[in-house]
Short mmCIF file of C-alpha atoms in Angstrom, two decimals:
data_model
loop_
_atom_site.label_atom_id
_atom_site.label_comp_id
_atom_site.label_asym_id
_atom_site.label_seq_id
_atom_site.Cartn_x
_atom_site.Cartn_y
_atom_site.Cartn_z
CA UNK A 1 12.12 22.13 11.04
CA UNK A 2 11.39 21.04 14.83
CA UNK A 3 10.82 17.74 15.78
CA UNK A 4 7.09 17.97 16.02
CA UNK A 5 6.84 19.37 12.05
CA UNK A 6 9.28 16.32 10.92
CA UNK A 7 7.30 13.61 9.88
CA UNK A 8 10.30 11.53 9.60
CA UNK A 9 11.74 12.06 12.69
CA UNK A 10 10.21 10.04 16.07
CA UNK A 11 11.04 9.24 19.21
CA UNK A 12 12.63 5.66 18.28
CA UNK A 13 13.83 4.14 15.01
CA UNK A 14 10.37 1.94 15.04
CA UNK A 15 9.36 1.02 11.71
CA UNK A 16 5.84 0.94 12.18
CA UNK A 17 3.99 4.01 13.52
CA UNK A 18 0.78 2.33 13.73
CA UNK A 19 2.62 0.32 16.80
CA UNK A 20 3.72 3.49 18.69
CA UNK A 21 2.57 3.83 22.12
CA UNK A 22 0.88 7.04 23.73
CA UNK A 23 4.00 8.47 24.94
CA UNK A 24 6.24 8.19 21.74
CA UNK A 25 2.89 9.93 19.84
CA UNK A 26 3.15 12.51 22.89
CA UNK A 27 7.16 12.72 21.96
CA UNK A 28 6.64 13.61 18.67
CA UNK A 29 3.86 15.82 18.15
CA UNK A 30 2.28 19.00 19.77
CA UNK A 31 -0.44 18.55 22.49
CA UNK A 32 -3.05 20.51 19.93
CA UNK A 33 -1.52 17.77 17.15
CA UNK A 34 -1.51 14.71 19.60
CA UNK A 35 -4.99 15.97 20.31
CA UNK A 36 -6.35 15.66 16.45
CA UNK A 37 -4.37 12.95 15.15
CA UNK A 38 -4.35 10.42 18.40
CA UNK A 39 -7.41 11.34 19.90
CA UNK A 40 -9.62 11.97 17.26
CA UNK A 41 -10.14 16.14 18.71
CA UNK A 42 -11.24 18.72 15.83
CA UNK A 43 -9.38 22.17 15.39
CA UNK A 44 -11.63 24.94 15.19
CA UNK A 45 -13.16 26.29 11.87
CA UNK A 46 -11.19 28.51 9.90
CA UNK A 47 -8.56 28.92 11.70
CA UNK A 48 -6.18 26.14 10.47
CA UNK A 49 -3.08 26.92 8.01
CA UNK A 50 -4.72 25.28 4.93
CA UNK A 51 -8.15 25.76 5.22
CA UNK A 52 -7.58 28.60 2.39
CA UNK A 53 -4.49 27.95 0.54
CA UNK A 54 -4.45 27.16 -3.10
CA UNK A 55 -0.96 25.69 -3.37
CA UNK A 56 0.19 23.00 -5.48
CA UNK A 57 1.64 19.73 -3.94
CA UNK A 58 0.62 16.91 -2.04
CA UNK A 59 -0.64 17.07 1.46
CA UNK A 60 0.87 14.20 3.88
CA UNK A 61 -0.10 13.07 7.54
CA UNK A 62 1.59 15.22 9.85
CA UNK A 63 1.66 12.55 12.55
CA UNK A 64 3.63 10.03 9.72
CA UNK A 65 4.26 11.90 6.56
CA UNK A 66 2.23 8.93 4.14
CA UNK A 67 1.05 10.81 1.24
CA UNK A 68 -3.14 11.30 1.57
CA UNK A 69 -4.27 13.78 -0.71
CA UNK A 70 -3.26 15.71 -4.10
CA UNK A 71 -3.81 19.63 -3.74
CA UNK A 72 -6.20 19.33 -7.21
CA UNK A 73 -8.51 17.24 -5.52
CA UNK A 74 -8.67 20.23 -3.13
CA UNK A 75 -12.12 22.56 -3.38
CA UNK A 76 -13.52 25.97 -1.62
CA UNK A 77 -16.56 23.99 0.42
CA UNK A 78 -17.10 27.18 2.56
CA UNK A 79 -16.85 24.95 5.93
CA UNK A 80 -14.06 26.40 8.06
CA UNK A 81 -11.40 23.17 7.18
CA UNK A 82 -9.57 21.61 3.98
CA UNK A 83 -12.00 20.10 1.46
CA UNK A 84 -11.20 17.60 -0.91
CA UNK A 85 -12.98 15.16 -2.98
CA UNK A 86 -11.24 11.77 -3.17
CA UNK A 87 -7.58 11.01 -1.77
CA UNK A 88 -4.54 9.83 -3.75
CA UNK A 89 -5.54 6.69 -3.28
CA UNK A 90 -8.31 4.17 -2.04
CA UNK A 91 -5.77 2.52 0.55
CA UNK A 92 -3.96 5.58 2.00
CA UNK A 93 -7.21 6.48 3.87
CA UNK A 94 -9.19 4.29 5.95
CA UNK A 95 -13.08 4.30 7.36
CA UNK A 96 -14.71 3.83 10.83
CA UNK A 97 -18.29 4.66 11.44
CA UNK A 98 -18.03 8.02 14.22
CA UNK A 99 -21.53 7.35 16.35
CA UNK A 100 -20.56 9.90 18.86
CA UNK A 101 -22.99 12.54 18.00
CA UNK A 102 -26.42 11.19 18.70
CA UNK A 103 -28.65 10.57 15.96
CA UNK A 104 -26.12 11.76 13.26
CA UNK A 105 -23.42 9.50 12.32
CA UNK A 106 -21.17 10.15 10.37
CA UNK A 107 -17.87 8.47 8.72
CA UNK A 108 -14.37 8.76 10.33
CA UNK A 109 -10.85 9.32 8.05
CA UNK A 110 -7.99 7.90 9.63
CA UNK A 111 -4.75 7.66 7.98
CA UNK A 112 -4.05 3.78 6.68
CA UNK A 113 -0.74 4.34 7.88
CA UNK A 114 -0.16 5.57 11.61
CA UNK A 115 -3.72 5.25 12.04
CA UNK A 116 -4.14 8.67 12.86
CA UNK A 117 -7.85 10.76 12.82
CA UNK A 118 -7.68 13.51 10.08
CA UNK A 119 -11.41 13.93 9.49
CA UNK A 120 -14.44 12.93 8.12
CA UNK A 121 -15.89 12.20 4.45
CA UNK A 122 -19.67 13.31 3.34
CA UNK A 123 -21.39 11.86 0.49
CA UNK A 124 -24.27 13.82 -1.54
CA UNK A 125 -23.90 17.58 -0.50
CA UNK A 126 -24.39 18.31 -4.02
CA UNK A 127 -20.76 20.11 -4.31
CA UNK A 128 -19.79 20.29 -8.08
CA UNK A 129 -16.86 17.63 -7.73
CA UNK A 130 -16.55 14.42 -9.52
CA UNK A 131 -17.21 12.18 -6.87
CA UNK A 132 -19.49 13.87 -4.55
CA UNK A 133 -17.86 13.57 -1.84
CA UNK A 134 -15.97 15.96 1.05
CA UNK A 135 -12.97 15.02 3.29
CA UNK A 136 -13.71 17.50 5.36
CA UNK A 137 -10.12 17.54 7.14
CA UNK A 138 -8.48 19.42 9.89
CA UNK A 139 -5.56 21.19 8.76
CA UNK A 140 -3.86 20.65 11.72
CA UNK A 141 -3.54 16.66 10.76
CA UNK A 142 -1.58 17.40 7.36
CA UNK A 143 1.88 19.16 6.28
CA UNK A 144 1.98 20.09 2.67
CA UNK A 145 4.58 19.57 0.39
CA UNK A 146 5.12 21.74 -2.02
CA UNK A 147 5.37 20.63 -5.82
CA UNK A 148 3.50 21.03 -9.20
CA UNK A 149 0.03 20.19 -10.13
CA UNK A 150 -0.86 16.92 -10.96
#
């Protein structure tokens, strides 16, 4: 595994990635990743590596490696990147209100961890799930580890 695919590896022993500068983000990850995960960019539809997989495990952030999401909370919502409807937790994900489309806000996913941008989350589209909700996430933000269902 290179060093941009090993969430464990970084560019300094620093014990807290939600302290790393620019240029140890830049160290460690791709432009495309640094792109998603620091600057809060979105991969194109359907094209990322799990928009369609149906493997079990847990999906971490690429940019850190905390654990975000369980593969059964992951659905088929038709809409070009990962879906899933709740993560692990309530503190591995945090919220910030995204105003930068005019007239449609919407609510950011960042990881609690590094900080990183992995998505957004959608309340009341009506998608059979028990909470209603879609982390609509871009593949290129996660690395999934394989293992069995929960």
């Amino acid at each position: 595994m290179d060093a941009h695919r090993d969430a464990t590896s970084g560019p300094d022993p620093i014990s807290d990635p939600g302290e790393w500068t620019d240029a140890q983000w830049r160290e460690k990850l791709t432009p495309q990743e640094f792109h998603v995960l620091r600057r809060a960019g979105t991969e194109p539809p359907h094209v990322g590596e799990y928009t369609d997989t149906t493997t079990a495990g847990i999906y971490r952030c690429r940019a850190c490696g905390a654990e975000l999401f369980h593969s059964d909370t992951k659905f088929d919502a038709h809409c070009g990147w990962p879906a899933f409807f709740s993560p692990l937790a309530a503190d591995r994900v945090r919220y910030i209100t995204d105003d930068s489309l005019p007239g449609r806000p919407r609510t950011e996913v960042r990881c609690a961890t590094c900080g990183s941008h992995l998505g957004h989350v959608f309340e009341g589209e009506g998608f059979d799930t028990p909470t209603d909700l879609r982390y609509c996430i871009n593949s290129i933000s996660l690395t999934l580890e394989p293992g069995e269902s929960a």
